[in-house]
XYZ file of N, CA, C and O in Angstrom:
828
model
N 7.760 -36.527 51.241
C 7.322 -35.953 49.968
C 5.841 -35.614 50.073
O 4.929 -36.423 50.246
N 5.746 -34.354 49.947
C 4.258 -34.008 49.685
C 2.920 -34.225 48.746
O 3.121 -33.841 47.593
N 2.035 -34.579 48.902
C 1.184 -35.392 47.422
C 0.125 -34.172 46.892
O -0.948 -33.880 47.420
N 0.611 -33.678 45.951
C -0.048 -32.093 44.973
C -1.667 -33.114 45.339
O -1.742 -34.261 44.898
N -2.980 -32.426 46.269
C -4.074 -32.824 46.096
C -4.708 -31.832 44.839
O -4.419 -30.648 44.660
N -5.400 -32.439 44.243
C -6.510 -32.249 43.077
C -7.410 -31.395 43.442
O -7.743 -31.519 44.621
N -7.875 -30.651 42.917
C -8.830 -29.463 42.893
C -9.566 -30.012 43.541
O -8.912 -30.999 43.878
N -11.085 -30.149 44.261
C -12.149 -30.867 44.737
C -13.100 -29.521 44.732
O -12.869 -28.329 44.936
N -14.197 -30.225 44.425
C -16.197 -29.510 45.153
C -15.923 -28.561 44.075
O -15.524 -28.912 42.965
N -16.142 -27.370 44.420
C -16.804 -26.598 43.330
C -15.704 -25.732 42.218
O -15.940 -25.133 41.169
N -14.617 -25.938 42.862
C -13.566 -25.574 42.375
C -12.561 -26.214 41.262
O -11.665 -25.813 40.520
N -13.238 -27.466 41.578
C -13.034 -28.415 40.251
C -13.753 -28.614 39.510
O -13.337 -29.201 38.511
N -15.251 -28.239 39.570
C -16.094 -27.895 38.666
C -16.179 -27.187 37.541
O -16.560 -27.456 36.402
N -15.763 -26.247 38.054
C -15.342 -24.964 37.318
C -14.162 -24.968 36.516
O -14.035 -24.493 35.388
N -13.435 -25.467 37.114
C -12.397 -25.502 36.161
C -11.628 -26.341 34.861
O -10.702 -26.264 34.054
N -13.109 -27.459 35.461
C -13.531 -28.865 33.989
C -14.348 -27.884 33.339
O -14.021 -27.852 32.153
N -15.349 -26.997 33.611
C -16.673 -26.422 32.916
C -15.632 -25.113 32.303
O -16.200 -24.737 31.278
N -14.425 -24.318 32.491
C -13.904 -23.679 31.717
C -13.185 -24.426 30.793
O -13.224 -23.908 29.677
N -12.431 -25.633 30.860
C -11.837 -26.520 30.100
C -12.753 -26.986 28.966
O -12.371 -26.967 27.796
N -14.037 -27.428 29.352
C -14.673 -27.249 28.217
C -15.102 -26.579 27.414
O -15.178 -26.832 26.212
N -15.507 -25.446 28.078
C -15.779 -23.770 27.020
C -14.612 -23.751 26.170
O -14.740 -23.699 24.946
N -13.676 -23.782 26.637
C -12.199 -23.415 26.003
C -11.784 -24.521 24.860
O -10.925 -24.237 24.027
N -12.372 -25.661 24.866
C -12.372 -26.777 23.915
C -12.871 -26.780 23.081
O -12.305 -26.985 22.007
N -15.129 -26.388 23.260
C -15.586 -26.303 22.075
C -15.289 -24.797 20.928
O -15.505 -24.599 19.732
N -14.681 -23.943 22.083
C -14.527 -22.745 21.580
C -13.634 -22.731 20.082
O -13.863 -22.240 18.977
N -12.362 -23.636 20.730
C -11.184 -23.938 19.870
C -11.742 -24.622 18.931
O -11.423 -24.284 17.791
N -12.594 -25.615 19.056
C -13.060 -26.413 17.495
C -14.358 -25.782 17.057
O -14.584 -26.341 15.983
N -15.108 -25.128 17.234
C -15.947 -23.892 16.531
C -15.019 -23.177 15.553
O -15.316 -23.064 14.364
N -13.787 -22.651 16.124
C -13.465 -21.487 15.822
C -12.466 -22.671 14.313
O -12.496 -22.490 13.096
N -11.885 -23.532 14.934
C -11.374 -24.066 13.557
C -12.187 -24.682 12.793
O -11.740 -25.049 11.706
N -13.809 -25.019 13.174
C -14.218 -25.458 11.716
C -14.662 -23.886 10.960
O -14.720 -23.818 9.732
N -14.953 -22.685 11.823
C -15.967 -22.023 10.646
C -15.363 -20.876 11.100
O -16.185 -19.959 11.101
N -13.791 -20.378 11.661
C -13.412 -19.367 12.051
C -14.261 -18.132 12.508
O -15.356 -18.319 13.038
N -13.804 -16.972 12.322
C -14.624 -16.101 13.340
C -15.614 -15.832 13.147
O -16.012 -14.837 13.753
N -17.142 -16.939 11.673
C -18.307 -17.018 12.103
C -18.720 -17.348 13.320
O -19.651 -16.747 13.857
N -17.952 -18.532 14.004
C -18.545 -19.189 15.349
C -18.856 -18.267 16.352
O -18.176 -17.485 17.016
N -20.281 -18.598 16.294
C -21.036 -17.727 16.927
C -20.696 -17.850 18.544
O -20.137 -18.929 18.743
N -20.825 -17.240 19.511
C -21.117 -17.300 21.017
C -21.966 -18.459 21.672
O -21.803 -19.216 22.630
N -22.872 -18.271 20.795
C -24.296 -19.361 20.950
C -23.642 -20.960 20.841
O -23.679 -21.892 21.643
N -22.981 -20.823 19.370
C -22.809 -21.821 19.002
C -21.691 -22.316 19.650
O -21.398 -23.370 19.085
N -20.903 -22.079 20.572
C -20.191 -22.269 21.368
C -20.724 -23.020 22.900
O -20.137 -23.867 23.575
N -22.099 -22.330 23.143
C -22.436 -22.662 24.517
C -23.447 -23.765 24.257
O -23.872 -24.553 25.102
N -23.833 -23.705 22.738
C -24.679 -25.273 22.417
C -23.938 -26.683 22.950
O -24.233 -27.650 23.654
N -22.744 -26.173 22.143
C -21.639 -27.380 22.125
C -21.595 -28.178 23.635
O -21.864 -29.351 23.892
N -21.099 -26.947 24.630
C -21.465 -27.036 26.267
C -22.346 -27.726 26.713
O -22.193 -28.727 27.412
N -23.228 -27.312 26.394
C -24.701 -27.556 26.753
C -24.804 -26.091 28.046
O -25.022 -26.324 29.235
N -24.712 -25.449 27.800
C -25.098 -23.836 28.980
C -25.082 -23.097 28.085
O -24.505 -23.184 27.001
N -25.979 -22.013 28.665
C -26.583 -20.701 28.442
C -25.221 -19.628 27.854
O -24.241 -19.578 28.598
N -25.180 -18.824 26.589
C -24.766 -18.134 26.197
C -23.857 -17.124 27.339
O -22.690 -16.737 27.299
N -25.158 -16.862 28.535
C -24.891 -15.799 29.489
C -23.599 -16.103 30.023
O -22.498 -15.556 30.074
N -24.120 -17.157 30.399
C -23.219 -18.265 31.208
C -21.587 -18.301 31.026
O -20.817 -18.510 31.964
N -21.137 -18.037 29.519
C -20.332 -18.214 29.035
C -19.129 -17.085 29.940
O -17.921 -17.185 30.154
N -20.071 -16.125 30.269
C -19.253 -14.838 30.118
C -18.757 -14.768 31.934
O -18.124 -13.828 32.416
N -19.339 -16.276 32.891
C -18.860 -16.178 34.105
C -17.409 -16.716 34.025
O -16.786 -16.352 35.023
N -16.450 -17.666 32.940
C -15.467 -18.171 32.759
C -15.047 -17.276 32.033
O -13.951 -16.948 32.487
N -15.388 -16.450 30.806
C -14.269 -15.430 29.789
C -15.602 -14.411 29.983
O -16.795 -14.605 29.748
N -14.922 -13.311 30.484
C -16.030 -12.177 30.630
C -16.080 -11.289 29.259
O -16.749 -10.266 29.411
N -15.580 -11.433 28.093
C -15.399 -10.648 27.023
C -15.242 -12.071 25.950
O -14.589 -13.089 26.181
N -16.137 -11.724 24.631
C -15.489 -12.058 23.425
C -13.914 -12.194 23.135
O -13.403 -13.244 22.745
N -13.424 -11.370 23.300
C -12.292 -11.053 22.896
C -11.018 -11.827 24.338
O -9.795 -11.798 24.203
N -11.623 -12.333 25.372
C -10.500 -12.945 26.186
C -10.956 -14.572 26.012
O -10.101 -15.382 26.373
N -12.125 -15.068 25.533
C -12.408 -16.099 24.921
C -11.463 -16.417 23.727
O -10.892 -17.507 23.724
N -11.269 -15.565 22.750
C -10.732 -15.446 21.937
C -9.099 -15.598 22.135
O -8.567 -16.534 21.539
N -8.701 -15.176 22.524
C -7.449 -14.868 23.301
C -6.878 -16.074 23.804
O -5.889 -16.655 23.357
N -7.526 -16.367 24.686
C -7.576 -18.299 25.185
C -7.344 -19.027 24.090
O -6.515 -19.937 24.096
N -8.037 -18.711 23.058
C -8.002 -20.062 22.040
C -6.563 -19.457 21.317
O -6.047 -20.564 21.167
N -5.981 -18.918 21.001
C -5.393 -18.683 20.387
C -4.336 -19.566 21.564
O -3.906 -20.583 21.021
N -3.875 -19.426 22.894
C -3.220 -20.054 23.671
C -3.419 -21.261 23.301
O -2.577 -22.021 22.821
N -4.313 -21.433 23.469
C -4.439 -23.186 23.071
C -4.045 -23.220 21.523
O -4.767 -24.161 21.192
N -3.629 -22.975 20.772
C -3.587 -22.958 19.452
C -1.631 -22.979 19.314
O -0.964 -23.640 18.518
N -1.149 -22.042 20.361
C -0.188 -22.003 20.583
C 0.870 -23.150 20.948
O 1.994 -23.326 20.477
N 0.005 -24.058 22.170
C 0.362 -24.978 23.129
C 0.591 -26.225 21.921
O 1.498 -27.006 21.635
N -0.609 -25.955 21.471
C -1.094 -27.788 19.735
C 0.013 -27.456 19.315
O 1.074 -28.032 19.558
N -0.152 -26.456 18.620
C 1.150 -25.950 17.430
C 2.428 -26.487 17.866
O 2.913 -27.503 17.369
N 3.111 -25.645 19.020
C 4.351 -26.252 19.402
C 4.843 -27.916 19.610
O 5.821 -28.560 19.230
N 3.807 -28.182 20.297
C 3.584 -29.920 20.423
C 3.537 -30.396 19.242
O 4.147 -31.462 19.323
N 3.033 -30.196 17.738
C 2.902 -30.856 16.799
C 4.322 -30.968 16.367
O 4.783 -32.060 16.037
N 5.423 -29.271 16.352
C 6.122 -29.057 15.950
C 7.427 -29.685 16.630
O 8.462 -29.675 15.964
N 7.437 -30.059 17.515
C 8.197 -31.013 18.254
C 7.857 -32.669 18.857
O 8.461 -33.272 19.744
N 6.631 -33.151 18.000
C 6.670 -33.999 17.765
C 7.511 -35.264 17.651
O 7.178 -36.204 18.373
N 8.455 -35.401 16.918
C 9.371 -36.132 16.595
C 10.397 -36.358 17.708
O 11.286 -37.206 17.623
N 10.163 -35.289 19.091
C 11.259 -35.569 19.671
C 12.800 -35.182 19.486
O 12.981 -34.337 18.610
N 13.749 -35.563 20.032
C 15.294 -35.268 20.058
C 15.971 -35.033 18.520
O 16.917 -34.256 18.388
N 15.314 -35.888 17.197
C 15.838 -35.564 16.080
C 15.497 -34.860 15.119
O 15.897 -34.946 13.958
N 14.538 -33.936 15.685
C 13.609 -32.956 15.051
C 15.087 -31.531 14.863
O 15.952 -31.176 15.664
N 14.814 -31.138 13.652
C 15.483 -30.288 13.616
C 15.159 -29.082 13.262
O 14.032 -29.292 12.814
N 15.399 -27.618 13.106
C 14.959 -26.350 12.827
C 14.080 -26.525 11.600
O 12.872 -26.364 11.768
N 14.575 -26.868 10.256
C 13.817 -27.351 9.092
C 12.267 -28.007 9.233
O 11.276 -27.601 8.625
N 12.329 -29.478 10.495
C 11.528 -29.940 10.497
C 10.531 -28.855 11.242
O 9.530 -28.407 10.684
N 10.935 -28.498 12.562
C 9.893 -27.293 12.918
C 9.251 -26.499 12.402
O 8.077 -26.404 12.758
N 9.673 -25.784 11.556
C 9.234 -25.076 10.383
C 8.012 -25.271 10.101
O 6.862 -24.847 10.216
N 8.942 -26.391 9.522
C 7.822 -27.381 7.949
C 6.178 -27.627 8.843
O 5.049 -27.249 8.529
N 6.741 -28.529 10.208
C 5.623 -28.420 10.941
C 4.653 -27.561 11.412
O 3.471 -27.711 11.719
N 5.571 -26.433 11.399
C 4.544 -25.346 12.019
C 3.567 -24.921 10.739
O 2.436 -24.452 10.868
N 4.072 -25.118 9.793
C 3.432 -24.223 8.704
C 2.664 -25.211 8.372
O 1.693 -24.654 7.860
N 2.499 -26.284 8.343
C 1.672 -27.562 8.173
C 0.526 -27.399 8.802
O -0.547 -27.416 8.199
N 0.644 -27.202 10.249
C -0.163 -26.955 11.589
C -1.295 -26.305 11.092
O -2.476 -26.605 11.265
N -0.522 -24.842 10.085
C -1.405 -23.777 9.890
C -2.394 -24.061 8.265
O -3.547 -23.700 8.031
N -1.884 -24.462 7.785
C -2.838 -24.745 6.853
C -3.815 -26.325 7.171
O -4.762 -26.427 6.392
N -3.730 -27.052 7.801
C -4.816 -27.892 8.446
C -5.693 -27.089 9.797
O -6.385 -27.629 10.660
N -5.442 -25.927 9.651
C -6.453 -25.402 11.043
C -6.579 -24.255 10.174
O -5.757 -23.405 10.516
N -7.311 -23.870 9.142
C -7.537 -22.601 8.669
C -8.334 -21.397 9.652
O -7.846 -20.321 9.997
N -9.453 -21.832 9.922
C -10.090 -21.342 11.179
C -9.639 -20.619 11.839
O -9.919 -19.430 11.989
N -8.457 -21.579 12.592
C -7.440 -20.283 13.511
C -6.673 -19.818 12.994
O -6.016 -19.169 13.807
N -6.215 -19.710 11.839
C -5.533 -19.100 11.054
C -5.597 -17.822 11.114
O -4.942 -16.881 11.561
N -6.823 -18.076 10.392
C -7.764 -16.218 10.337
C -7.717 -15.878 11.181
O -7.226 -14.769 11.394
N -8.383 -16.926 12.468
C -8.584 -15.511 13.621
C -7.189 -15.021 14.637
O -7.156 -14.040 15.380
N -6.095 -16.030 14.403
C -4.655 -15.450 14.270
C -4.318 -14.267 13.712
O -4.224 -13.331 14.506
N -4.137 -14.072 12.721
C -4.049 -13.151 11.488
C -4.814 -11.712 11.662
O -4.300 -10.609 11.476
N -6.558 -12.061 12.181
C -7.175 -11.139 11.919
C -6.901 -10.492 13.299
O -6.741 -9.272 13.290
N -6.809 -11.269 14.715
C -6.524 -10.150 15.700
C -5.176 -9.689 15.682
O -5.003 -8.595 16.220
N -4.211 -10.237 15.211
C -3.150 -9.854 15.206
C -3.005 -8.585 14.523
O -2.352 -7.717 15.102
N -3.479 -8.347 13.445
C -3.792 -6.836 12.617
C -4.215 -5.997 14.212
O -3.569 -5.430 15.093
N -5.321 -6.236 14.018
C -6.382 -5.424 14.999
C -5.255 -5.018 16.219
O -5.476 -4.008 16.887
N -3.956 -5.899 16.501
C -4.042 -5.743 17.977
C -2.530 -4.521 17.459
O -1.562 -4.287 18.183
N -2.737 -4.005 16.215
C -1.003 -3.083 16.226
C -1.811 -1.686 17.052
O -1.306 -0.838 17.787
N -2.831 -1.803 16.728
C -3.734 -0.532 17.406
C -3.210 -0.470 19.438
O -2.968 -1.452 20.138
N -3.197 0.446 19.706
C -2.974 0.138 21.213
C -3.878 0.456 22.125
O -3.734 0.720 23.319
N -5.215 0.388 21.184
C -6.197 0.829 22.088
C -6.988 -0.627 21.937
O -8.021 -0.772 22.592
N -6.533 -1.674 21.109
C -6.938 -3.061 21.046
C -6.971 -3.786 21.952
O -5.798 -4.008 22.250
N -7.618 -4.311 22.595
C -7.979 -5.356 23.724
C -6.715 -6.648 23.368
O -6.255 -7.407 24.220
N -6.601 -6.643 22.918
C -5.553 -7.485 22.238
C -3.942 -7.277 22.151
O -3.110 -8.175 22.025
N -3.687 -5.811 22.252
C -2.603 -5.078 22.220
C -1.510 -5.669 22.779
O -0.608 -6.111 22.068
N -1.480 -5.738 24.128
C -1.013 -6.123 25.109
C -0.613 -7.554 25.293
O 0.510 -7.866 25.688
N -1.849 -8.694 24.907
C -1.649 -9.943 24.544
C -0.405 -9.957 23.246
O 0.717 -10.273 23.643
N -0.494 -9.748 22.267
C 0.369 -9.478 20.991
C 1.687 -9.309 21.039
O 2.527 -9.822 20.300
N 1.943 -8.134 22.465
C 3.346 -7.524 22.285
C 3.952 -8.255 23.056
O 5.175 -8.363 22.973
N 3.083 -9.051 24.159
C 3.951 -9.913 25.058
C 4.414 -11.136 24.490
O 5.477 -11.729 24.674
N 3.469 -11.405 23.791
C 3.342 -12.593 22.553
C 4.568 -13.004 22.209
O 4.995 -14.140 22.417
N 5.173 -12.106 21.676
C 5.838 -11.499 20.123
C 7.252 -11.734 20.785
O 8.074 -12.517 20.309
N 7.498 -10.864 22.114
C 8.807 -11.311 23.120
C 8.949 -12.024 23.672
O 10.123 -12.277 23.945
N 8.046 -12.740 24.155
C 7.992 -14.115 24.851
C 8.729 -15.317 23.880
O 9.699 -16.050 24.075
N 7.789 -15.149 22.748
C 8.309 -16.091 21.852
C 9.748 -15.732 21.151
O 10.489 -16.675 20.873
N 10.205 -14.248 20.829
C 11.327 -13.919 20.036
C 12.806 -14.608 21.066
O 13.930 -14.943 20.691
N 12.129 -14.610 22.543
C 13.543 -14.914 23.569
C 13.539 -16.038 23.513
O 14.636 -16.488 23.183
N 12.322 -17.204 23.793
C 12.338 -18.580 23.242
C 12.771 -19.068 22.300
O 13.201 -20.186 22.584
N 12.961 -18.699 20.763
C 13.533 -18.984 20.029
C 14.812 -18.449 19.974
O 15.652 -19.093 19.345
N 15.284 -16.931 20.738
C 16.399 -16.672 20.527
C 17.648 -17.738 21.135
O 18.731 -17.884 20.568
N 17.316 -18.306 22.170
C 17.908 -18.938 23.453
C 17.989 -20.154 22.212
O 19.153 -20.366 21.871
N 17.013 -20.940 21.522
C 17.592 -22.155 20.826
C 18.147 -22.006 19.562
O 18.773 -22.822 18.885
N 17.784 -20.671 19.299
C 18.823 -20.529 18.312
C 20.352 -20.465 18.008
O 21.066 -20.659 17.024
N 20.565 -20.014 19.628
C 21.858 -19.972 20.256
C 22.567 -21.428 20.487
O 23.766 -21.704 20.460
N 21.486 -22.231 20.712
C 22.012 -23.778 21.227
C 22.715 -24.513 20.143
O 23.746 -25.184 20.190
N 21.667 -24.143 18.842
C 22.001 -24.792 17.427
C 23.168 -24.201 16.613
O 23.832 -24.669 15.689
N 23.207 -22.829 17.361
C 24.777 -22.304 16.658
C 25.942 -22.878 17.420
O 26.895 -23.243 16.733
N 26.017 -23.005 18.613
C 26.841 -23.805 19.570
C 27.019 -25.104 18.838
O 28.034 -25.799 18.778
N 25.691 -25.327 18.224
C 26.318 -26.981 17.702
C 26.515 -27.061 16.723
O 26.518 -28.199 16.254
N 26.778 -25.986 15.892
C 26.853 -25.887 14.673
C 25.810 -26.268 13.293
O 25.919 -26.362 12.071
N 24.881 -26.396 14.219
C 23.550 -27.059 13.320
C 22.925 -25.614 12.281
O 22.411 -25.760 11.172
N 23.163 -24.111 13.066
C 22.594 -23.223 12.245
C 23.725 -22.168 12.161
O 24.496 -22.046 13.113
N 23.854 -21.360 10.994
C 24.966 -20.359 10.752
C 25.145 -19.784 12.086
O 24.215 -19.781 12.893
N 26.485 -19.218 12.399
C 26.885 -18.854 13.503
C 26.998 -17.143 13.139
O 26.871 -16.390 14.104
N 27.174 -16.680 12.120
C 27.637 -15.778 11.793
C 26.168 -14.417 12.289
O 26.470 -13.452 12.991
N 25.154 -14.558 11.933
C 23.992 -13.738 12.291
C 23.474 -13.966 13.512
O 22.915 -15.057 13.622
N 23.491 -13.029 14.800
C 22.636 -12.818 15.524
C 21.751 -13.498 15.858
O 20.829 -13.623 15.052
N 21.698 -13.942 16.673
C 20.677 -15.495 17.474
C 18.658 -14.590 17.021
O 17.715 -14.999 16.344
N 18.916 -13.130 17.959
C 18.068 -12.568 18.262
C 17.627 -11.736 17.146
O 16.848 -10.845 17.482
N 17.928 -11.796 15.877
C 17.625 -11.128 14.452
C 16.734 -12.476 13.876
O 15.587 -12.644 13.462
N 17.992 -13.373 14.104
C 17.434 -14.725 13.112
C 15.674 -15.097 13.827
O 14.730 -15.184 13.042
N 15.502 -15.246 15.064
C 14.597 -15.730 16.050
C 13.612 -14.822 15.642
O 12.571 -15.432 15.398
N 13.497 -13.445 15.444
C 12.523 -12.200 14.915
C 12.148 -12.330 13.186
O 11.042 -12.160 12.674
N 13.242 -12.630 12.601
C 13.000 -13.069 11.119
C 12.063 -14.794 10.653
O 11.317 -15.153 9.742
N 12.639 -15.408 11.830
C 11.924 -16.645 11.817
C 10.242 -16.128 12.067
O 9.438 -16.191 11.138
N 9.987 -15.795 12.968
C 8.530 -15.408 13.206
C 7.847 -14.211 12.260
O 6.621 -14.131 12.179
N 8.371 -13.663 11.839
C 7.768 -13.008 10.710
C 7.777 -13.786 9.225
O 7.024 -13.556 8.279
N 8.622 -14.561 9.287
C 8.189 -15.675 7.616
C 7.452 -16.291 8.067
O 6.661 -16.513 7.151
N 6.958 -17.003 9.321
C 5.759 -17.637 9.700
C 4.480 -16.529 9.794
O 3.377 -17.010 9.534
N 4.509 -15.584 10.023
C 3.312 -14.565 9.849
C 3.011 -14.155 8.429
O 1.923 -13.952 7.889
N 4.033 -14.094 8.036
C 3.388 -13.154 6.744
C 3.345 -14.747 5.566
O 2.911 -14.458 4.451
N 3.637 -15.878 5.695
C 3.121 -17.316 5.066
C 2.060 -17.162 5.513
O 1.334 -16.925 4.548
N 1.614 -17.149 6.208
C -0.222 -17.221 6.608
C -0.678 -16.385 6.153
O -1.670 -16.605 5.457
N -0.291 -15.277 6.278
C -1.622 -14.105 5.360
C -1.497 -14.402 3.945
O -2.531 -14.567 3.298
N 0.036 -14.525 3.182
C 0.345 -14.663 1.928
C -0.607 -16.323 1.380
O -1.099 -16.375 0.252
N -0.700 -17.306 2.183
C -1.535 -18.420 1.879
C -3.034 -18.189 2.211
O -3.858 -18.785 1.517
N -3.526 -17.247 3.367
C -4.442 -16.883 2.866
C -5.483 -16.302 2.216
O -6.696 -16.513 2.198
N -4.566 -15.325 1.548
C -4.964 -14.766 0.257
C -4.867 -15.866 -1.339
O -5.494 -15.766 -2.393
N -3.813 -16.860 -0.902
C -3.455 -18.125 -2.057
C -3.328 -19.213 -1.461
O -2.225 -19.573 -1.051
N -4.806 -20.191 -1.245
C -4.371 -20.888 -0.319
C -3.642 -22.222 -1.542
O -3.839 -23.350 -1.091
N -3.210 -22.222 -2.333
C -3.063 -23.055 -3.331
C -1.379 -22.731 -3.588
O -0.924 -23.355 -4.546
N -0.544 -21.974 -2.972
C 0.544 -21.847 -2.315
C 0.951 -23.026 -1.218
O 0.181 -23.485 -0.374
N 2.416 -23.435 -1.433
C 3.015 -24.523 -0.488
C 3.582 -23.764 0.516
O 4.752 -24.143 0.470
N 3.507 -22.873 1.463
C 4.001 -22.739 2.429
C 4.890 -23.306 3.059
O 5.944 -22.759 3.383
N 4.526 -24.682 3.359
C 5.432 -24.972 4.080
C 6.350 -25.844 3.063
O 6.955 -26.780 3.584
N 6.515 -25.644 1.708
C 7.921 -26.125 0.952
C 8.532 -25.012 1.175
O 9.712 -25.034 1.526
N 7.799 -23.744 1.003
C 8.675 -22.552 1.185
C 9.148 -21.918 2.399
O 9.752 -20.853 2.272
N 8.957 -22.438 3.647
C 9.174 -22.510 5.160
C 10.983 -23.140 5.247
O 12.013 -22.765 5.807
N 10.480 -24.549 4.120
C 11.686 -25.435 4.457
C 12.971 -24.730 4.052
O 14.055 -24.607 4.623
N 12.359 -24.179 2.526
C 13.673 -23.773 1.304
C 13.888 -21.990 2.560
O 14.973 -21.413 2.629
N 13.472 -21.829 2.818
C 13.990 -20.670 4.057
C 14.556 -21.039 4.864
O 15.479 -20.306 5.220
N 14.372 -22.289 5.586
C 14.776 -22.315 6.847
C 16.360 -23.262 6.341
O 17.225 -23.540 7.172
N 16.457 -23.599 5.010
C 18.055 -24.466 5.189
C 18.776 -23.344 4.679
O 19.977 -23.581 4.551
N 18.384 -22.094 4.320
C 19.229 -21.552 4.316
C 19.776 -20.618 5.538
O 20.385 -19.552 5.449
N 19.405 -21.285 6.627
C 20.142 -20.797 8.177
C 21.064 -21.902 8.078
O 21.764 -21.794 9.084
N 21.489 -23.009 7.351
C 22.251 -23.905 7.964
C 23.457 -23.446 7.363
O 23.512 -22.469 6.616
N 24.530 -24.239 7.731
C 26.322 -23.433 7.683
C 26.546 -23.893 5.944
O 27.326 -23.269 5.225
N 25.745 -25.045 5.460
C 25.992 -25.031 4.306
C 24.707 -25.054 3.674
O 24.094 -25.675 4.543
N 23.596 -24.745 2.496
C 22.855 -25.110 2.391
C 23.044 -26.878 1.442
O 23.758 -27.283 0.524
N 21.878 -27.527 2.382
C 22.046 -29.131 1.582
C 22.492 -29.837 2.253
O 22.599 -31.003 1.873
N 23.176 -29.270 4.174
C 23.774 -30.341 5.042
C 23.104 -31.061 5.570
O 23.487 -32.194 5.860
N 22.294 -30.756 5.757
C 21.204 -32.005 6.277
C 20.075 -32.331 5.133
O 19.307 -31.714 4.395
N 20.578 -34.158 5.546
C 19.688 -34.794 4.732
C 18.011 -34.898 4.419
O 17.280 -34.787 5.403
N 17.621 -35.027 3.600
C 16.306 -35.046 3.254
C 15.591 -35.811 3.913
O 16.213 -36.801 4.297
N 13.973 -35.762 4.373
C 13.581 -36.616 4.933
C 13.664 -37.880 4.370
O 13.433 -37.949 3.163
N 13.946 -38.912 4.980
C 13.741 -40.615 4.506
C 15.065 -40.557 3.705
O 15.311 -41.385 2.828
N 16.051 -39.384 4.087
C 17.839 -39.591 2.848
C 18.210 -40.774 3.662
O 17.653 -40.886 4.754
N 18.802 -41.395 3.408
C 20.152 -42.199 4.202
C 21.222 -41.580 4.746
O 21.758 -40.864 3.900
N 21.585 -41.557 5.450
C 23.158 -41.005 5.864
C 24.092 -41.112 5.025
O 25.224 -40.721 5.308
């Protein structure tokens, strides 16, 4: 058996010193969204502004990164619970996710506008985005109709595209009202994919 060796010398340097850009970037950007300055990014570091641009050569692929990382939290929060987590609970979680990280919210939201343009630096990130994730969810949407956990009757790959657009347009719609429950209204959407609505029990129901 072969033993995966660890980055070493300067090559692991670099790639702790992008790990950190990419860290304070992500919590800049969620305390004060797309005020967070560049600067105020490379303070956090402790290096030079310039500096910044030898790990993300553009604003906008800095940007881009965090949103990955925003991606990676999100899902992890949303599967949290492990094996008895169910479509409902995902939801609920995801939309939870998004109103405790307002920050990235916006700057979710706001490049995502920007990126329908196809001359957007972003464009490209967006559309791959969008299919990457629509086949990921299509594939478990398929699993849960197999088990009868979600209606069988609609299209794995409709439902999986409709799911991600009530999660997009809850975020813009909460952040125009952030005094809106989203994610009650995530849940009351998402049981109505199930074969009956009301088959699965409430959190903390009894069996």
């Amino acid at each position: 058996m072969t033993n995966q060796r660890k980055p070493r010398g300067p090559y692991r340097k670099s790639a702790e010193r992008r790990e950190q850009i990419l860290q304070a970037a992500y919590e800049a950007i969620d305390e004060h969204g797309e005020r967070a300055s560049l600067q105020d990014i490379a303070d956090r570091v402790g290096v030079t502004q310039p500096a910044l641009t030898y790990y993300f050569p553009t604003r906008d692929a800095l940007l881009l990164a965090v949103l990955d990382r925003r991606d990676v939290v999100g899902k992890a929060f949303a599967g949290a619970a492990g094996e008895g987590r169910t479509m409902v609970d995902g939801m609920v979680a995801s939309t939870r996710h998004t109103t405790d990280h307002p920050g990235l919210a916006k700057l979710y939201v706001t490049l995502s506008a920007a990126a329908t343009d196809p001359e957007s630096p972003a464009h490209s990130y967006f559309t791959e985005r969008y299919r990457s994730l629509a086949a990921e969810i299509t594939e478990y949407v398929q699993e849960q109709q197999q088990n009868g956990v979600v209606r069988a009757d609609p299209p794995a790959d409709h439902l999986a595209r409709t799911l991600l657009a009530v999660l997009d347009g809850l975020q813009v719609q909460w952040m125009h009202e952030p005094t809106v429950d989203i994610a009650a209204i995530a849940e009351t959407f998402t049981r109505m994919l199930l074969p009956s609505v009301g088959s699965v029990p409430e959190a903390g129901q009894a069996d």
